Amino acid sequence: MSQLTVAIICGGPSSEHEVSCVSGGGVLKGLDTKLFTPLLIGITKAGKWVALENNYPLAIVNKAMPTIEDNGTSVELAQGGLVIDGKFVHVDCVFPVLHGEFGEDGKIQQLLENVCIAYVGSGVKASADAMDKARAKELFTAAGMKVAPGIVLKKGDARPDPTTISYPVFVKPSSGGSSRGTHKVKSADQLGAAIDDAFSYDDKVLIENAIAGREIECAVLERDGTSYASVVG
């Protein structure tokens, strides 16, 4: 049986470009090359797709984060694969290791569906809903799940009186990753600056009560139309 070609896409135009590069390196390192042929694709901060060698530096070196540079190559999506420097390459599956905007919000998922390429991760609508944390919390609440108490602020809304809030709280952009613009605020005098920074990444900001507890994750995977929950970690 021939090996399946898996395109690993990292970088991107979002504020989490560098974090995505590191994640892409982790996926590339963990891919079983006895079963899969990796095809490394980077997206520059300007949004250009480029083809990369599998030894492209995607690790943190001397505290410097990796980035995707324009190396002059050309990559375009096509039905069932990619056109790299004018040559069609069949792709069996795409692993979009893109954080934040364009990677987790359903946009690249829609592009891949348009050209009939399978991809790892949630579908278009689920990605869009999950990207917007305020929307996701509404869906979780409607399904009977408990969520962290908090408020949603939109640009132009009156801000809460900092002295009426019980600290610590987490302030974060509603649509974004888990790092940029996210702050743990421990006192009233820190709240305003945290909100300002979060608004620099999104027009909607969450202020949520901190919860002391354990972080437990659980993947839900679909196979042949049936969903399976993984063992919790």
mmCIF file of C-alpha atoms in Angstrom:
data_model
loop_
_atom_site.group_PDB
_atom_site.id
_atom_site.type_symbol
_atom_site.label_atom_id
_atom_site.label_comp_id
_atom_site.label_asym_id
_atom_site.label_seq_id
_atom_site.Cartn_x
_atom_site.Cartn_y
_atom_site.Cartn_z
ATOM 1 C CA MET A 1 0.000 0.000 0.000
ATOM 2 C CA SER A 2 1.375 3.409 -0.943
ATOM 3 C CA GLN A 3 1.868 5.996 1.744
ATOM 4 C CA LEU A 4 -0.695 8.729 2.263
ATOM 5 C CA THR A 5 0.468 12.288 1.649
ATOM 6 C CA VAL A 6 -0.314 14.603 4.558
ATOM 7 C CA ALA A 7 0.126 18.343 4.058
ATOM 8 C CA ILE A 8 1.044 20.097 7.299
ATOM 9 C CA ILE A 9 0.146 23.780 7.117
ATOM 10 C CA CYS A 10 1.486 26.239 9.688
ATOM 11 C CA GLY A 11 2.136 29.942 10.180
ATOM 12 C CA GLY A 12 -0.640 32.151 8.870
ATOM 13 C CA PRO A 13 -1.683 35.810 9.118
ATOM 14 C CA SER A 14 -3.023 35.675 12.681
ATOM 15 C CA SER A 15 -1.358 37.100 15.778
ATOM 16 C CA GLU A 16 -0.442 33.526 16.751
ATOM 17 C CA HIS A 17 1.788 32.955 13.715
ATOM 18 C CA GLU A 18 4.864 31.986 15.723
ATOM 19 C CA VAL A 19 2.960 29.656 18.039
ATOM 20 C CA SER A 20 1.529 27.911 14.980
ATOM 21 C CA CYS A 21 5.050 27.400 13.601
ATOM 22 C CA VAL A 22 6.144 25.656 16.790
ATOM 23 C CA SER A 23 3.016 23.480 16.725
ATOM 24 C CA GLY A 24 3.667 22.616 13.082
ATOM 25 C CA GLY A 25 7.146 21.442 14.019
ATOM 26 C CA GLY A 26 5.662 19.211 16.698
ATOM 27 C CA VAL A 27 3.196 17.619 14.281
ATOM 28 C CA LEU A 28 5.914 17.095 11.669
ATOM 29 C CA LYS A 29 8.168 15.453 14.255
ATOM 30 C CA GLY A 30 5.380 13.196 15.509
ATOM 31 C CA LEU A 31 4.177 12.015 12.075
ATOM 32 C CA ASP A 32 4.940 8.350 11.407
ATOM 33 C CA THR A 33 6.900 8.540 8.143
ATOM 34 C CA LYS A 34 6.511 4.775 7.677
ATOM 35 C CA LEU A 35 2.827 5.379 7.048
ATOM 36 C CA PHE A 36 2.652 8.977 5.824
ATOM 37 C CA THR A 37 4.593 11.233 3.503
ATOM 38 C CA PRO A 38 4.741 14.747 5.016
ATOM 39 C CA LEU A 39 4.379 17.821 2.838
ATOM 40 C CA LEU A 40 5.280 20.977 4.765
ATOM 41 C CA ILE A 41 3.455 24.141 3.730
ATOM 42 C CA GLY A 42 3.957 27.502 5.396
ATOM 43 C CA ILE A 43 1.848 30.648 5.261
ATOM 44 C CA THR A 44 3.677 33.929 5.766
ATOM 45 C CA LYS A 45 2.307 36.717 7.936
ATOM 46 C CA ALA A 46 1.322 38.450 4.703
ATOM 47 C CA GLY A 47 -0.775 35.430 3.753
ATOM 48 C CA LYS A 48 1.405 33.904 1.031
ATOM 49 C CA TRP A 49 1.553 30.098 0.842
ATOM 50 C CA VAL A 50 5.042 28.635 0.342
ATOM 51 C CA ALA A 51 6.489 25.121 0.104
ATOM 52 C CA LEU A 52 9.082 24.270 2.753
ATOM 53 C CA GLU A 53 11.699 21.588 3.213
ATOM 54 C CA ASN A 54 10.926 19.182 6.042
ATOM 55 C CA ASN A 55 13.993 20.422 7.905
ATOM 56 C CA TYR A 56 12.733 24.019 7.923
ATOM 57 C CA PRO A 57 13.461 25.485 11.409
ATOM 58 C CA LEU A 58 10.229 25.398 13.405
ATOM 59 C CA ALA A 59 11.634 25.298 16.926
ATOM 60 C CA ILE A 60 12.335 28.011 19.490
ATOM 61 C CA VAL A 61 16.056 28.841 19.414
ATOM 62 C CA ASN A 62 17.607 31.082 22.087
ATOM 63 C CA LYS A 63 14.104 32.245 23.001
ATOM 64 C CA ALA A 64 13.509 33.361 19.399
ATOM 65 C CA MET A 65 10.236 32.140 17.901
ATOM 66 C CA PRO A 66 10.213 30.696 14.365
ATOM 67 C CA THR A 67 8.419 32.399 11.491
ATOM 68 C CA ILE A 68 7.533 31.522 7.912
ATOM 69 C CA GLU A 69 9.548 33.508 5.370
ATOM 70 C CA ASP A 70 8.727 33.962 1.696
ATOM 71 C CA ASN A 71 11.199 31.713 -0.137
ATOM 72 C CA GLY A 72 9.856 32.481 -3.591
ATOM 73 C CA THR A 73 7.904 29.257 -4.055
ATOM 74 C CA SER A 74 4.268 29.263 -5.110
ATOM 75 C CA VAL A 75 1.479 27.130 -3.631
ATOM 76 C CA GLU A 76 -2.158 27.120 -4.711
ATOM 77 C CA LEU A 77 -5.120 24.965 -3.733
ATOM 78 C CA ALA A 78 -6.512 22.711 -6.442
ATOM 79 C CA GLN A 79 -9.122 19.961 -6.633
ATOM 80 C CA GLY A 80 -7.686 17.074 -4.635
ATOM 81 C CA GLY A 81 -4.327 18.630 -3.937
ATOM 82 C CA LEU A 82 -1.899 21.512 -4.305
ATOM 83 C CA VAL A 83 -0.153 23.150 -7.230
ATOM 84 C CA ILE A 84 3.432 23.801 -6.135
ATOM 85 C CA ASP A 85 5.488 25.908 -8.529
ATOM 86 C CA GLY A 86 3.148 24.888 -11.346
ATOM 87 C CA LYS A 87 3.227 21.148 -10.578
ATOM 88 C CA PHE A 88 0.163 19.342 -9.195
ATOM 89 C CA VAL A 89 0.720 17.291 -6.032
ATOM 90 C CA HIS A 90 -2.041 14.985 -4.802
ATOM 91 C CA VAL A 91 -2.864 15.411 -1.099
ATOM 92 C CA ASP A 92 -4.739 12.758 0.856
ATOM 93 C CA CYS A 93 -5.244 14.875 3.969
ATOM 94 C CA VAL A 94 -4.371 18.317 5.313
ATOM 95 C CA PHE A 95 -3.308 18.868 8.918
ATOM 96 C CA PRO A 96 -4.015 22.585 9.432
ATOM 97 C CA VAL A 97 -1.821 23.538 12.376
ATOM 98 C CA LEU A 98 -2.974 27.149 12.220
ATOM 99 C CA HIS A 99 -3.897 29.050 15.357
ATOM 100 C CA GLY A 100 -6.393 31.859 15.611
ATOM 101 C CA GLU A 101 -7.898 33.659 12.631
ATOM 102 C CA PHE A 102 -7.972 31.688 9.360
ATOM 103 C CA GLY A 103 -6.872 28.490 11.085
ATOM 104 C CA GLU A 104 -9.540 27.793 13.694
ATOM 105 C CA ASP A 105 -12.466 29.901 12.549
ATOM 106 C CA GLY A 106 -13.739 27.759 9.672
ATOM 107 C CA LYS A 107 -12.121 29.727 6.846
ATOM 108 C CA ILE A 108 -9.419 27.293 5.787
ATOM 109 C CA GLN A 109 -11.802 24.426 6.497
ATOM 110 C CA GLN A 110 -14.220 25.898 3.948
ATOM 111 C CA LEU A 111 -11.432 26.326 1.397
ATOM 112 C CA LEU A 112 -10.416 22.682 1.802
ATOM 113 C CA GLU A 113 -13.988 21.479 1.479
ATOM 114 C CA ASN A 114 -14.364 23.525 -1.699
ATOM 115 C CA VAL A 115 -11.535 21.539 -3.317
ATOM 116 C CA CYS A 116 -12.574 18.185 -1.782
ATOM 117 C CA ILE A 117 -9.499 17.648 0.404
ATOM 118 C CA ALA A 118 -9.942 15.823 3.705
ATOM 119 C CA TYR A 119 -8.581 17.608 6.766
ATOM 120 C CA VAL A 120 -7.929 17.061 10.442
ATOM 121 C CA GLY A 121 -10.175 18.851 12.931
ATOM 122 C CA SER A 122 -13.688 20.168 13.232
ATOM 123 C CA GLY A 123 -15.862 21.202 10.304
ATOM 124 C CA VAL A 124 -16.684 24.698 9.125
ATOM 125 C CA LYS A 125 -19.607 25.570 11.439
ATOM 126 C CA ALA A 126 -18.152 23.859 14.498
ATOM 127 C CA SER A 127 -14.861 25.667 13.942
ATOM 128 C CA ALA A 128 -16.593 29.039 13.598
ATOM 129 C CA ASP A 129 -18.708 28.485 16.721
ATOM 130 C CA ALA A 130 -15.766 27.263 18.778
ATOM 131 C CA MET A 131 -13.567 30.174 17.678
ATOM 132 C CA ASP A 132 -16.025 32.650 19.195
ATOM 133 C CA LYS A 133 -15.771 31.866 22.908
ATOM 134 C CA ALA A 134 -18.892 33.861 23.761
ATOM 135 C CA ARG A 135 -20.897 31.909 21.177
ATOM 136 C CA ALA A 136 -19.386 28.625 22.347
ATOM 137 C CA LYS A 137 -20.402 29.354 25.936
ATOM 138 C CA GLU A 138 -23.981 29.977 24.778
ATOM 139 C CA LEU A 139 -24.017 26.580 23.064
ATOM 140 C CA PHE A 140 -22.488 24.829 26.083
ATOM 141 C CA THR A 141 -25.031 26.447 28.405
ATOM 142 C CA ALA A 142 -27.909 25.433 26.118
ATOM 143 C CA ALA A 143 -26.613 21.856 26.240
ATOM 144 C CA GLY A 144 -26.709 21.876 30.055
ATOM 145 C CA MET A 145 -22.993 22.289 30.643
ATOM 146 C CA LYS A 146 -21.540 24.569 33.293
ATOM 147 C CA VAL A 147 -19.370 27.436 32.113
ATOM 148 C CA ALA A 148 -17.226 30.017 33.868
ATOM 149 C CA PRO A 149 -19.301 33.007 35.062
ATOM 150 C CA GLY A 150 -18.474 36.234 33.298
ATOM 151 C CA ILE A 151 -19.547 39.065 31.059
ATOM 152 C CA VAL A 152 -19.125 39.914 27.384
ATOM 153 C CA LEU A 153 -18.018 43.390 26.334
ATOM 154 C CA LYS A 154 -18.292 44.828 22.839
ATOM 155 C CA LYS A 155 -16.426 47.920 21.677
ATOM 156 C CA GLY A 156 -18.460 50.930 22.692
ATOM 157 C CA ASP A 157 -20.167 49.163 25.614
ATOM 158 C CA ALA A 158 -19.997 50.741 29.042
ATOM 159 C CA ARG A 159 -17.253 49.034 31.004
ATOM 160 C CA PRO A 160 -17.953 47.470 34.407
ATOM 161 C CA ASP A 161 -16.881 49.230 37.591
ATOM 162 C CA PRO A 162 -13.557 47.491 38.427
ATOM 163 C CA THR A 163 -14.307 47.707 42.152
ATOM 164 C CA THR A 164 -17.459 45.580 41.797
ATOM 165 C CA ILE A 165 -15.628 42.578 40.329
ATOM 166 C CA SER A 166 -14.353 39.645 42.369
ATOM 167 C CA TYR A 167 -10.731 38.925 41.441
ATOM 168 C CA PRO A 168 -8.888 37.156 39.940
ATOM 169 C CA VAL A 169 -10.515 37.192 36.511
ATOM 170 C CA PHE A 170 -9.344 36.279 33.031
ATOM 171 C CA VAL A 171 -9.703 38.864 30.285
ATOM 172 C CA LYS A 172 -9.436 37.587 26.709
ATOM 173 C CA PRO A 173 -10.506 38.300 23.134
ATOM 174 C CA SER A 174 -13.668 36.373 22.323
ATOM 175 C CA SER A 175 -12.299 35.187 18.979
ATOM 176 C CA GLY A 176 -8.655 34.300 19.247
ATOM 177 C CA GLY A 177 -6.235 31.704 20.479
ATOM 178 C CA SER A 178 -5.319 31.149 24.096
ATOM 179 C CA SER A 179 -2.253 33.355 24.395
ATOM 180 C CA ARG A 180 -2.342 36.719 22.605
ATOM 181 C CA GLY A 181 -4.373 39.346 24.424
ATOM 182 C CA THR A 182 -5.190 37.029 27.333
ATOM 183 C CA HIS A 183 -4.520 38.264 30.872
ATOM 184 C CA LYS A 184 -5.031 37.026 34.400
ATOM 185 C CA VAL A 185 -6.127 40.135 36.295
ATOM 186 C CA LYS A 186 -5.617 40.054 40.034
ATOM 187 C CA SER A 187 -6.690 43.564 41.058
ATOM 188 C CA ALA A 188 -8.972 46.392 39.965
ATOM 189 C CA ASP A 189 -6.113 48.647 38.871
ATOM 190 C CA GLN A 190 -5.050 46.069 36.219
ATOM 191 C CA LEU A 191 -8.461 45.609 34.591
ATOM 192 C CA GLY A 192 -8.532 48.597 32.236
ATOM 193 C CA ALA A 193 -5.179 47.844 30.578
ATOM 194 C CA ALA A 194 -6.118 44.176 30.146
ATOM 195 C CA ILE A 195 -9.394 45.106 28.449
ATOM 196 C CA ASP A 196 -7.613 47.578 26.157
ATOM 197 C CA ASP A 197 -5.103 44.938 25.073
ATOM 198 C CA ALA A 198 -7.797 42.311 24.482
ATOM 199 C CA PHE A 199 -9.722 44.788 22.309
ATOM 200 C CA SER A 200 -6.632 45.200 20.144
ATOM 201 C CA TYR A 201 -7.211 41.602 18.958
ATOM 202 C CA ASP A 202 -11.016 41.470 18.721
ATOM 203 C CA ASP A 203 -14.133 43.629 18.898
ATOM 204 C CA LYS A 204 -15.601 41.402 21.609
ATOM 205 C CA VAL A 205 -13.940 40.660 24.951
ATOM 206 C CA LEU A 206 -14.702 38.203 27.756
ATOM 207 C CA ILE A 207 -14.186 38.869 31.454
ATOM 208 C CA GLU A 208 -14.464 35.551 33.290
ATOM 209 C CA ASN A 209 -14.064 34.510 36.901
ATOM 210 C CA ALA A 210 -10.971 32.408 37.505
ATOM 211 C CA ILE A 211 -11.770 28.849 38.531
ATOM 212 C CA ALA A 212 -9.424 26.901 40.788
ATOM 213 C CA GLY A 213 -9.363 23.325 39.555
ATOM 214 C CA ARG A 214 -7.827 20.876 37.151
ATOM 215 C CA GLU A 215 -7.718 21.169 33.388
ATOM 216 C CA ILE A 216 -9.092 18.006 31.796
ATOM 217 C CA GLU A 217 -9.260 17.538 28.051
ATOM 218 C CA CYS A 218 -11.252 15.106 25.991
ATOM 219 C CA ALA A 219 -11.130 14.665 22.237
ATOM 220 C CA VAL A 220 -14.220 13.690 20.267
ATOM 221 C CA LEU A 221 -13.397 11.839 17.058
ATOM 222 C CA GLU A 222 -15.756 10.868 14.261
ATOM 223 C CA ARG A 223 -15.255 7.625 12.392
ATOM 224 C CA ASP A 224 -17.632 6.308 9.742
ATOM 225 C CA GLY A 225 -20.335 8.708 10.876
ATOM 226 C CA THR A 226 -20.121 7.789 14.567
ATOM 227 C CA SER A 227 -18.614 10.029 17.251
ATOM 228 C CA TYR A 228 -16.299 8.600 19.899
ATOM 229 C CA ALA A 229 -14.985 10.326 23.029
ATOM 230 C CA SER A 230 -11.368 9.686 23.932
ATOM 231 C CA VAL A 231 -10.064 8.818 27.359
ATOM 232 C CA VAL A 232 -9.796 12.057 29.346
ATOM 233 C CA GLY A 233 -6.348 13.467 29.984
#
